[in-house]
Amino acid sequence: MSPLHDLAARFIDTLDRRDWDAWSALLHDDVVYEIPQTRERIIGRPRYLQFNQEYPGAWHLTPRTIIADDERAVVWFTWTVDNDNADAMAFFEVADELITNVTDFWPEPYDPPPGREHLVERY
Amino acid sequence: MSPLHDLAARFIDTLDRRDWDAWSALLHDDVVYEIPQTRERIIGRPRYLQFNQEYPGAWHLTPRTIIADDERAVVWFTWTVDNDNADAMAFFEVADELITNVTDFWPEPYDPPPGREHLVERY
């Protein structure tokens, strides 16, 4: 397991457990967090920590797939809140063993467009 | 560049150029394509090829970030159709240098929920 694979796994695990000290220790002071779907950006570890501490709901995160190379990693995870759940992804950039950038995606379910029923099955 | 990094890059490039022979050659006969957001699944290279050949619009794909290890890869890419564009991701599983599984995500823009304006800037 590469160092960045382990770093990404610890990010999700410590966030899920609200182990804020351990989670914060993975982040660069000037970490940049972005959500492209809302065009929101948070700059700096203190604000990013507060964002997660204040995020409402009894949410939990379960990693499904982690891929990492020497500079970047991605975690495809499942989030659950009460009886709701869906896939999400976090992309990480890393320097000096600390996370400098996190970009999250939160894809929502949608109805398949018509015209491809002859090729597709539903699951 | 790892072999799977190169494989993922060629997948996007040949798909963008509609080079169907080169694109098909990257896929296992029994490739499984899934879209978790619609719970759609396509089984087998011929159907997956037809799905892409029939997909409407003058769409184009531009890779943004590729991450790969020895078994998996992800491409975070931008798709564009006319004046519309957004991020998407494709996760790949590979065996014997051929793609066996592709899972796509197509996250849509959404409005940020209220209550975090004190931490966030928009971009």
PDB file of C-alpha atoms in Angstrom:
ATOM      1  CA  MET A   1       0.000   0.000   0.000  1.00  0.00           C
ATOM      2  CA  SER A   2       1.484   3.311  -1.051  1.00  0.00           C
ATOM      3  CA  PRO A   3       1.846   6.186   1.445  1.00  0.00           C
ATOM      4  CA  LEU A   4      -0.847   8.197  -0.311  1.00  0.00           C
ATOM      5  CA  HIS A   5      -3.236   5.252  -0.322  1.00  0.00           C
ATOM      6  CA  ASP A   6      -2.799   5.078   3.436  1.00  0.00           C
ATOM      7  CA  LEU A   7      -3.204   8.848   3.802  1.00  0.00           C
ATOM      8  CA  ALA A   8      -6.499   8.798   1.887  1.00  0.00           C
ATOM      9  CA  ALA A   9      -7.764   5.872   3.968  1.00  0.00           C
ATOM     10  CA  ARG A  10      -6.901   7.690   7.205  1.00  0.00           C
ATOM     11  CA  PHE A  11      -8.632  10.854   5.966  1.00  0.00           C
ATOM     12  CA  ILE A  12     -11.943   9.009   5.559  1.00  0.00           C
ATOM     13  CA  ASP A  13     -11.554   6.932   8.717  1.00  0.00           C
ATOM     14  CA  THR A  14     -10.704   9.852  11.034  1.00  0.00           C
ATOM     15  CA  LEU A  15     -13.436  12.021   9.484  1.00  0.00           C
ATOM     16  CA  ASP A  16     -16.002   9.253   9.931  1.00  0.00           C
ATOM     17  CA  ARG A  17     -15.000   8.877  13.603  1.00  0.00           C
ATOM     18  CA  ARG A  18     -14.894  12.674  14.186  1.00  0.00           C
ATOM     19  CA  ASP A  19     -11.324  12.243  15.438  1.00  0.00           C
ATOM     20  CA  TRP A  20     -10.639  15.903  14.715  1.00  0.00           C
ATOM     21  CA  ASP A  21      -7.052  15.960  15.988  1.00  0.00           C
ATOM     22  CA  ALA A  22      -6.030  12.993  13.869  1.00  0.00           C
ATOM     23  CA  TRP A  23      -7.967  14.309  10.855  1.00  0.00           C
ATOM     24  CA  SER A  24      -6.470  17.814  11.114  1.00  0.00           C
ATOM     25  CA  ALA A  25      -2.973  16.374  11.355  1.00  0.00           C
ATOM     26  CA  LEU A  26      -3.303  15.066   7.785  1.00  0.00           C
ATOM     27  CA  LEU A  27      -3.870  18.556   6.350  1.00  0.00           C
ATOM     28  CA  HIS A  28      -1.516  21.304   5.255  1.00  0.00           C
ATOM     29  CA  ASP A  29      -2.120  24.618   7.066  1.00  0.00           C
ATOM     30  CA  ASP A  30      -3.213  26.200   3.790  1.00  0.00           C
ATOM     31  CA  VAL A  31      -5.303  23.288   2.514  1.00  0.00           C
ATOM     32  CA  VAL A  32      -7.830  24.226  -0.157  1.00  0.00           C
ATOM     33  CA  TYR A  33     -11.170  22.404  -0.205  1.00  0.00           C
ATOM     34  CA  GLU A  34     -13.418  22.707  -3.261  1.00  0.00           C
ATOM     35  CA  ILE A  35     -16.854  21.471  -4.277  1.00  0.00           C
ATOM     36  CA  PRO A  36     -17.111  22.048  -8.044  1.00  0.00           C
ATOM     37  CA  GLN A  37     -20.850  21.300  -8.148  1.00  0.00           C
ATOM     38  CA  THR A  38     -21.633  24.319  -5.916  1.00  0.00           C
ATOM     39  CA  ARG A  39     -18.499  26.305  -6.817  1.00  0.00           C
ATOM     40  CA  GLU A  40     -17.687  26.565  -3.106  1.00  0.00           C
ATOM     41  CA  ARG A  41     -14.142  26.884  -1.795  1.00  0.00           C
ATOM     42  CA  ILE A  42     -12.779  26.816   1.755  1.00  0.00           C
ATOM     43  CA  ILE A  43      -9.223  27.956   2.409  1.00  0.00           C
ATOM     44  CA  GLY A  44      -7.173  26.875   5.408  1.00  0.00           C
ATOM     45  CA  ARG A  45      -7.286  24.072   7.935  1.00  0.00           C
ATOM     46  CA  PRO A  46      -9.227  25.930  10.676  1.00  0.00           C
ATOM     47  CA  ARG A  47     -12.183  26.749   8.415  1.00  0.00           C
ATOM     48  CA  TYR A  48     -12.208  23.313   6.801  1.00  0.00           C
ATOM     49  CA  LEU A  49     -12.214  21.723  10.261  1.00  0.00           C
ATOM     50  CA  GLN A  50     -15.087  23.951  11.378  1.00  0.00           C
ATOM     51  CA  PHE A  51     -17.012  23.133   8.188  1.00  0.00           C
ATOM     52  CA  ASN A  52     -16.878  19.434   8.991  1.00  0.00           C
ATOM     53  CA  GLN A  53     -17.544  19.886  12.705  1.00  0.00           C
ATOM     54  CA  GLU A  54     -20.649  21.927  11.904  1.00  0.00           C
ATOM     55  CA  TYR A  55     -21.894  19.706   9.068  1.00  0.00           C
ATOM     56  CA  PRO A  56     -25.354  18.557  10.195  1.00  0.00           C
ATOM     57  CA  GLY A  57     -26.602  14.989  10.512  1.00  0.00           C
ATOM     58  CA  ALA A  58     -25.332  11.644  11.780  1.00  0.00           C
ATOM     59  CA  TRP A  59     -23.368  11.070   8.586  1.00  0.00           C
ATOM     60  CA  HIS A  60     -20.978   8.184   8.055  1.00  0.00           C
ATOM     61  CA  LEU A  61     -18.429   7.499   5.347  1.00  0.00           C
ATOM     62  CA  THR A  62     -17.359   4.065   4.114  1.00  0.00           C
ATOM     63  CA  PRO A  63     -14.506   3.802   1.622  1.00  0.00           C
ATOM     64  CA  ARG A  64     -15.196   1.656  -1.415  1.00  0.00           C
ATOM     65  CA  THR A  65     -12.182   2.157  -3.704  1.00  0.00           C
ATOM     66  CA  ILE A  66      -8.901   3.992  -3.112  1.00  0.00           C
ATOM     67  CA  ILE A  67      -6.433   4.696  -5.920  1.00  0.00           C
ATOM     68  CA  ALA A  68      -3.151   6.505  -5.327  1.00  0.00           C
ATOM     69  CA  ASP A  69       0.083   7.346  -7.074  1.00  0.00           C
ATOM     70  CA  ASP A  70       3.042   9.386  -5.807  1.00  0.00           C
ATOM     71  CA  GLU A  71       1.268  12.771  -5.830  1.00  0.00           C
ATOM     72  CA  ARG A  72      -2.474  12.219  -5.880  1.00  0.00           C
ATOM     73  CA  ALA A  73      -5.147   9.958  -4.499  1.00  0.00           C
ATOM     74  CA  VAL A  74      -8.878   9.421  -4.851  1.00  0.00           C
ATOM     75  CA  VAL A  75     -11.364   7.809  -2.520  1.00  0.00           C
ATOM     76  CA  TRP A  76     -14.690   6.617  -3.892  1.00  0.00           C
ATOM     77  CA  PHE A  77     -16.797   6.254  -0.785  1.00  0.00           C
ATOM     78  CA  THR A  78     -20.380   5.697   0.303  1.00  0.00           C
ATOM     79  CA  TRP A  79     -21.963   8.298   2.579  1.00  0.00           C
ATOM     80  CA  THR A  80     -24.938   7.378   4.738  1.00  0.00           C
ATOM     81  CA  VAL A  81     -27.267   9.644   6.714  1.00  0.00           C
ATOM     82  CA  ASP A  82     -30.157   7.873   8.453  1.00  0.00           C
ATOM     83  CA  ASN A  83     -31.638   5.656   5.716  1.00  0.00           C
ATOM     84  CA  ASP A  84     -30.204   7.645   2.832  1.00  0.00           C
ATOM     85  CA  ASN A  85     -26.959   6.739   1.079  1.00  0.00           C
ATOM     86  CA  ALA A  86     -25.073   7.428  -2.134  1.00  0.00           C
ATOM     87  CA  ASP A  87     -21.641   7.425  -3.731  1.00  0.00           C
ATOM     88  CA  ALA A  88     -19.213  10.315  -3.436  1.00  0.00           C
ATOM     89  CA  MET A  89     -15.581  10.922  -4.361  1.00  0.00           C
ATOM     90  CA  ALA A  90     -12.736  12.941  -2.873  1.00  0.00           C
ATOM     91  CA  PHE A  91      -9.616  13.750  -4.903  1.00  0.00           C
ATOM     92  CA  PHE A  92      -6.476  14.631  -2.960  1.00  0.00           C
ATOM     93  CA  GLU A  93      -3.245  16.403  -3.817  1.00  0.00           C
ATOM     94  CA  VAL A  94      -0.362  15.902  -1.421  1.00  0.00           C
ATOM     95  CA  ALA A  95       2.948  17.627  -0.727  1.00  0.00           C
ATOM     96  CA  ASP A  96       5.429  16.804   2.028  1.00  0.00           C
ATOM     97  CA  GLU A  97       3.084  14.049   3.236  1.00  0.00           C
ATOM     98  CA  LEU A  98       0.281  16.544   3.925  1.00  0.00           C
ATOM     99  CA  ILE A  99      -2.935  17.091   1.991  1.00  0.00           C
ATOM    100  CA  THR A 100      -2.866  20.418   0.148  1.00  0.00           C
ATOM    101  CA  ASN A 101      -6.062  20.098  -1.937  1.00  0.00           C
ATOM    102  CA  VAL A 102      -9.317  18.198  -1.528  1.00  0.00           C
ATOM    103  CA  THR A 103     -11.992  18.224  -4.235  1.00  0.00           C
ATOM    104  CA  ASP A 104     -15.297  16.497  -3.483  1.00  0.00           C
ATOM    105  CA  PHE A 105     -18.053  15.315  -5.797  1.00  0.00           C
ATOM    106  CA  TRP A 106     -21.548  14.367  -4.623  1.00  0.00           C
ATOM    107  CA  PRO A 107     -23.374  12.818  -7.603  1.00  0.00           C
ATOM    108  CA  GLU A 108     -27.162  12.590  -7.197  1.00  0.00           C
ATOM    109  CA  PRO A 109     -29.431   9.890  -8.656  1.00  0.00           C
ATOM    110  CA  TYR A 110     -31.234  10.786 -11.872  1.00  0.00           C
ATOM    111  CA  ASP A 111     -33.621   9.108 -14.299  1.00  0.00           C
ATOM    112  CA  PRO A 112     -31.976   7.522 -17.347  1.00  0.00           C
ATOM    113  CA  PRO A 113     -32.743   9.351 -20.576  1.00  0.00           C
ATOM    114  CA  PRO A 114     -34.923   7.444 -23.033  1.00  0.00           C
ATOM    115  CA  GLY A 115     -33.581   5.700 -26.113  1.00  0.00           C
ATOM    116  CA  ARG A 116     -31.044   3.248 -24.720  1.00  0.00           C
ATOM    117  CA  GLU A 117     -33.323   0.620 -23.190  1.00  0.00           C
ATOM    118  CA  HIS A 118     -32.222  -1.849 -25.892  1.00  0.00           C
ATOM    119  CA  LEU A 119     -28.685  -1.832 -24.486  1.00  0.00           C
ATOM    120  CA  VAL A 120     -29.126  -1.347 -20.752  1.00  0.00           C
ATOM    121  CA  GLU A 121     -30.363  -3.299 -17.756  1.00  0.00           C
ATOM    122  CA  ARG A 122     -31.300  -1.681 -14.426  1.00  0.00           C
ATOM    123  CA  TYR A 123     -29.884  -2.868 -11.119  1.00  0.00           C
TER     124      TYR A 123
ATOM    125  CA  MET B   1       3.653   6.831 -16.335  1.00  0.00           C
ATOM    126  CA  SER B   2       2.225   3.510 -15.254  1.00  0.00           C
ATOM    127  CA  PRO B   3       0.603   1.178 -17.815  1.00  0.00           C
ATOM    128  CA  LEU B   4      -2.848   1.785 -16.345  1.00  0.00           C
ATOM    129  CA  HIS B   5      -2.364   5.547 -16.423  1.00  0.00           C
ATOM    130  CA  ASP B   6      -1.647   5.228 -20.121  1.00  0.00           C
ATOM    131  CA  LEU B   7      -4.624   2.899 -20.634  1.00  0.00           C
ATOM    132  CA  ALA B   8      -7.000   5.374 -18.977  1.00  0.00           C
ATOM    133  CA  ALA B   9      -5.615   8.243 -21.054  1.00  0.00           C
ATOM    134  CA  ARG B  10      -6.065   6.254 -24.270  1.00  0.00           C
ATOM    135  CA  PHE B  11      -9.637   5.341 -23.281  1.00  0.00           C
ATOM    136  CA  ILE B  12     -10.625   9.019 -23.064  1.00  0.00           C
ATOM    137  CA  ASP B  13      -8.640  10.062 -26.116  1.00  0.00           C
ATOM    138  CA  THR B  14      -9.978   7.357 -28.446  1.00  0.00           C
ATOM    139  CA  LEU B  15     -13.532   7.881 -27.180  1.00  0.00           C
ATOM    140  CA  ASP B  16     -13.280  11.630 -27.735  1.00  0.00           C
ATOM    141  CA  ARG B  17     -12.043  11.034 -31.303  1.00  0.00           C
ATOM    142  CA  ARG B  18     -14.661   8.303 -31.996  1.00  0.00           C
ATOM    143  CA  ASP B  19     -11.798   5.989 -32.947  1.00  0.00           C
ATOM    144  CA  TRP B  20     -14.016   2.992 -32.299  1.00  0.00           C
ATOM    145  CA  ASP B  21     -11.489   0.329 -33.289  1.00  0.00           C
ATOM    146  CA  ALA B  22      -8.816   1.725 -31.000  1.00  0.00           C
ATOM    147  CA  TRP B  23     -11.318   2.308 -28.197  1.00  0.00           C
ATOM    148  CA  SER B  24     -12.796  -1.203 -28.448  1.00  0.00           C
ATOM    149  CA  ALA B  25      -9.331  -2.737 -28.374  1.00  0.00           C
ATOM    150  CA  LEU B  26      -8.881  -1.473 -24.804  1.00  0.00           C
ATOM    151  CA  LEU B  27     -11.890  -3.432 -23.529  1.00  0.00           C
ATOM    152  CA  HIS B  28     -12.330  -6.985 -22.351  1.00  0.00           C
ATOM    153  CA  ASP B  29     -15.008  -8.930 -24.303  1.00  0.00           C
ATOM    154  CA  ASP B  30     -17.136  -9.111 -21.172  1.00  0.00           C
ATOM    155  CA  VAL B  31     -16.562  -5.550 -19.971  1.00  0.00           C
ATOM    156  CA  VAL B  32     -19.195  -4.290 -17.532  1.00  0.00           C
ATOM    157  CA  TYR B  33     -20.190  -0.626 -17.682  1.00  0.00           C
ATOM    158  CA  GLU B  34     -22.194   0.870 -14.812  1.00  0.00           C
ATOM    159  CA  ILE B  35     -23.751   4.250 -14.041  1.00  0.00           C
ATOM    160  CA  PRO B  36     -24.627   4.149 -10.316  1.00  0.00           C
ATOM    161  CA  GLN B  37     -26.674   7.354 -10.491  1.00  0.00           C
ATOM    162  CA  THR B  38     -29.221   5.767 -12.860  1.00  0.00           C
ATOM    163  CA  ARG B  39     -28.543   2.163 -11.783  1.00  0.00           C
ATOM    164  CA  GLU B  40     -27.891   1.273 -15.426  1.00  0.00           C
ATOM    165  CA  ARG B  41     -25.577  -1.537 -16.481  1.00  0.00           C
ATOM    166  CA  ILE B  42     -24.317  -2.598 -19.900  1.00  0.00           C
ATOM    167  CA  ILE B  43     -22.652  -5.970 -20.321  1.00  0.00           C
ATOM    168  CA  GLY B  44     -20.233  -6.778 -23.109  1.00  0.00           C
ATOM    169  CA  ARG B  45     -18.087  -4.859 -25.535  1.00  0.00           C
ATOM    170  CA  PRO B  46     -20.563  -4.834 -28.485  1.00  0.00           C
ATOM    171  CA  ARG B  47     -23.369  -3.206 -26.483  1.00  0.00           C
ATOM    172  CA  TYR B  48     -21.024  -0.757 -24.760  1.00  0.00           C
ATOM    173  CA  LEU B  49     -19.633   0.237 -28.157  1.00  0.00           C
ATOM    174  CA  GLN B  50     -23.137   0.725 -29.568  1.00  0.00           C
ATOM    175  CA  PHE B  51     -24.114   2.795 -26.508  1.00  0.00           C
ATOM    176  CA  ASN B  52     -21.294   5.239 -27.186  1.00  0.00           C
ATOM    177  CA  GLN B  53     -21.794   5.262 -30.950  1.00  0.00           C
ATOM    178  CA  GLU B  54     -25.473   6.123 -30.455  1.00  0.00           C
ATOM    179  CA  TYR B  55     -24.936   8.654 -27.657  1.00  0.00           C
ATOM    180  CA  PRO B  56     -26.415  11.922 -28.990  1.00  0.00           C
ATOM    181  CA  GLY B  57     -24.667  15.259 -29.283  1.00  0.00           C
ATOM    182  CA  ALA B  58     -21.302  16.632 -30.363  1.00  0.00           C
ATOM    183  CA  TRP B  59     -19.766  15.710 -27.013  1.00  0.00           C
ATOM    184  CA  HIS B  60     -16.093  16.004 -26.201  1.00  0.00           C
ATOM    185  CA  LEU B  61     -14.035  14.743 -23.295  1.00  0.00           C
ATOM    186  CA  THR B  62     -10.921  16.399 -21.878  1.00  0.00           C
ATOM    187  CA  PRO B  63      -8.941  14.603 -19.175  1.00  0.00           C
ATOM    188  CA  ARG B  64      -8.118  16.689 -16.123  1.00  0.00           C
ATOM    189  CA  THR B  65      -6.579  14.237 -13.633  1.00  0.00           C
ATOM    190  CA  ILE B  66      -5.596  10.591 -14.032  1.00  0.00           C
ATOM    191  CA  ILE B  67      -4.613   8.418 -11.066  1.00  0.00           C
ATOM    192  CA  ALA B  68      -3.611   4.781 -11.463  1.00  0.00           C
ATOM    193  CA  ASP B  69      -2.108   1.938  -9.485  1.00  0.00           C
ATOM    194  CA  ASP B  70      -1.442  -1.660 -10.596  1.00  0.00           C
ATOM    195  CA  GLU B  71      -5.105  -2.722 -10.826  1.00  0.00           C
ATOM    196  CA  ARG B  72      -7.288   0.360 -11.041  1.00  0.00           C
ATOM    197  CA  ALA B  73      -7.398   3.806 -12.551  1.00  0.00           C
ATOM    198  CA  VAL B  74      -9.621   6.859 -12.464  1.00  0.00           C
ATOM    199  CA  VAL B  75      -9.994   9.702 -14.927  1.00  0.00           C
ATOM    200  CA  TRP B  76     -11.528  12.956 -13.779  1.00  0.00           C
ATOM    201  CA  PHE B  77     -12.488  14.644 -17.029  1.00  0.00           C
ATOM    202  CA  THR B  78     -14.476  17.550 -18.362  1.00  0.00           C
ATOM    203  CA  TRP B  79     -17.255  16.826 -20.837  1.00  0.00           C
ATOM    204  CA  THR B  80     -18.494  19.525 -23.176  1.00  0.00           C
ATOM    205  CA  VAL B  81     -21.582  19.593 -25.398  1.00  0.00           C
ATOM    206  CA  ASP B  82     -22.183  22.814 -27.296  1.00  0.00           C
ATOM    207  CA  ASN B  83     -21.802  25.521 -24.617  1.00  0.00           C
ATOM    208  CA  ASP B  84     -22.466  23.204 -21.687  1.00  0.00           C
ATOM    209  CA  ASN B  85     -19.698  21.557 -19.682  1.00  0.00           C
ATOM    210  CA  ALA B  86     -19.150  19.818 -16.358  1.00  0.00           C
ATOM    211  CA  ASP B  87     -16.898  17.399 -14.491  1.00  0.00           C
ATOM    212  CA  ALA B  88     -17.285  13.650 -14.688  1.00  0.00           C
ATOM    213  CA  MET B  89     -15.293  10.644 -13.513  1.00  0.00           C
ATOM    214  CA  ALA B  90     -14.671   7.156 -14.846  1.00  0.00           C
ATOM    215  CA  PHE B  91     -13.244   4.416 -12.619  1.00  0.00           C
ATOM    216  CA  PHE B  92     -11.564   1.468 -14.336  1.00  0.00           C
ATOM    217  CA  GLU B  93     -10.681  -2.049 -13.290  1.00  0.00           C
ATOM    218  CA  VAL B  94      -8.158  -3.849 -15.435  1.00  0.00           C
ATOM    219  CA  ALA B  95      -7.063  -7.459 -15.921  1.00  0.00           C
ATOM    220  CA  ASP B  96      -4.536  -8.766 -18.462  1.00  0.00           C
ATOM    221  CA  GLU B  97      -4.091  -5.202 -19.754  1.00  0.00           C
ATOM    222  CA  LEU B  98      -7.773  -4.950 -20.735  1.00  0.00           C
ATOM    223  CA  ILE B  99     -10.516  -2.945 -19.074  1.00  0.00           C
ATOM    224  CA  THR B 100     -13.011  -5.237 -17.332  1.00  0.00           C
ATOM    225  CA  ASN B 101     -15.144  -2.648 -15.494  1.00  0.00           C
ATOM    226  CA  VAL B 102     -15.989   1.000 -16.099  1.00  0.00           C
ATOM    227  CA  THR B 103     -18.055   2.999 -13.610  1.00  0.00           C
ATOM    228  CA  ASP B 104     -19.029   6.545 -14.555  1.00  0.00           C
ATOM    229  CA  PHE B 105     -20.265   9.428 -12.424  1.00  0.00           C
ATOM    230  CA  TRP B 106     -21.916  12.568 -13.829  1.00  0.00           C
ATOM    231  CA  PRO B 107     -22.279  15.057 -10.953  1.00  0.00           C
ATOM    232  CA  GLU B 108     -24.709  17.918 -11.611  1.00  0.00           C
ATOM    233  CA  PRO B 109     -24.427  21.466 -10.244  1.00  0.00           C
ATOM    234  CA  TYR B 110     -26.562  22.247  -7.197  1.00  0.00           C
ATOM    235  CA  ASP B 111     -27.184  25.212  -4.904  1.00  0.00           C
ATOM    236  CA  PRO B 112     -25.141  25.225  -1.705  1.00  0.00           C
ATOM    237  CA  PRO B 113     -27.229  24.603   1.405  1.00  0.00           C
ATOM    238  CA  PRO B 114     -27.554  27.590   3.754  1.00  0.00           C
ATOM    239  CA  GLY B 115     -25.599  27.921   6.984  1.00  0.00           C
ATOM    240  CA  ARG B 116     -21.989  27.760   5.837  1.00  0.00           C
ATOM    241  CA  GLU B 117     -21.552  31.171   4.254  1.00  0.00           C
ATOM    242  CA  HIS B 118     -19.204  32.163   7.108  1.00  0.00           C
ATOM    243  CA  LEU B 119     -16.669  29.562   5.965  1.00  0.00           C
ATOM    244  CA  VAL B 120     -17.059  29.440   2.212  1.00  0.00           C
ATOM    245  CA  GLU B 121     -16.262  31.578  -0.811  1.00  0.00           C
ATOM    246  CA  ARG B 122     -17.822  31.027  -4.254  1.00  0.00           C
ATOM    247  CA  TYR B 123     -15.767  30.694  -7.400  1.00  0.00           C
TER     248      TYR B 123
END
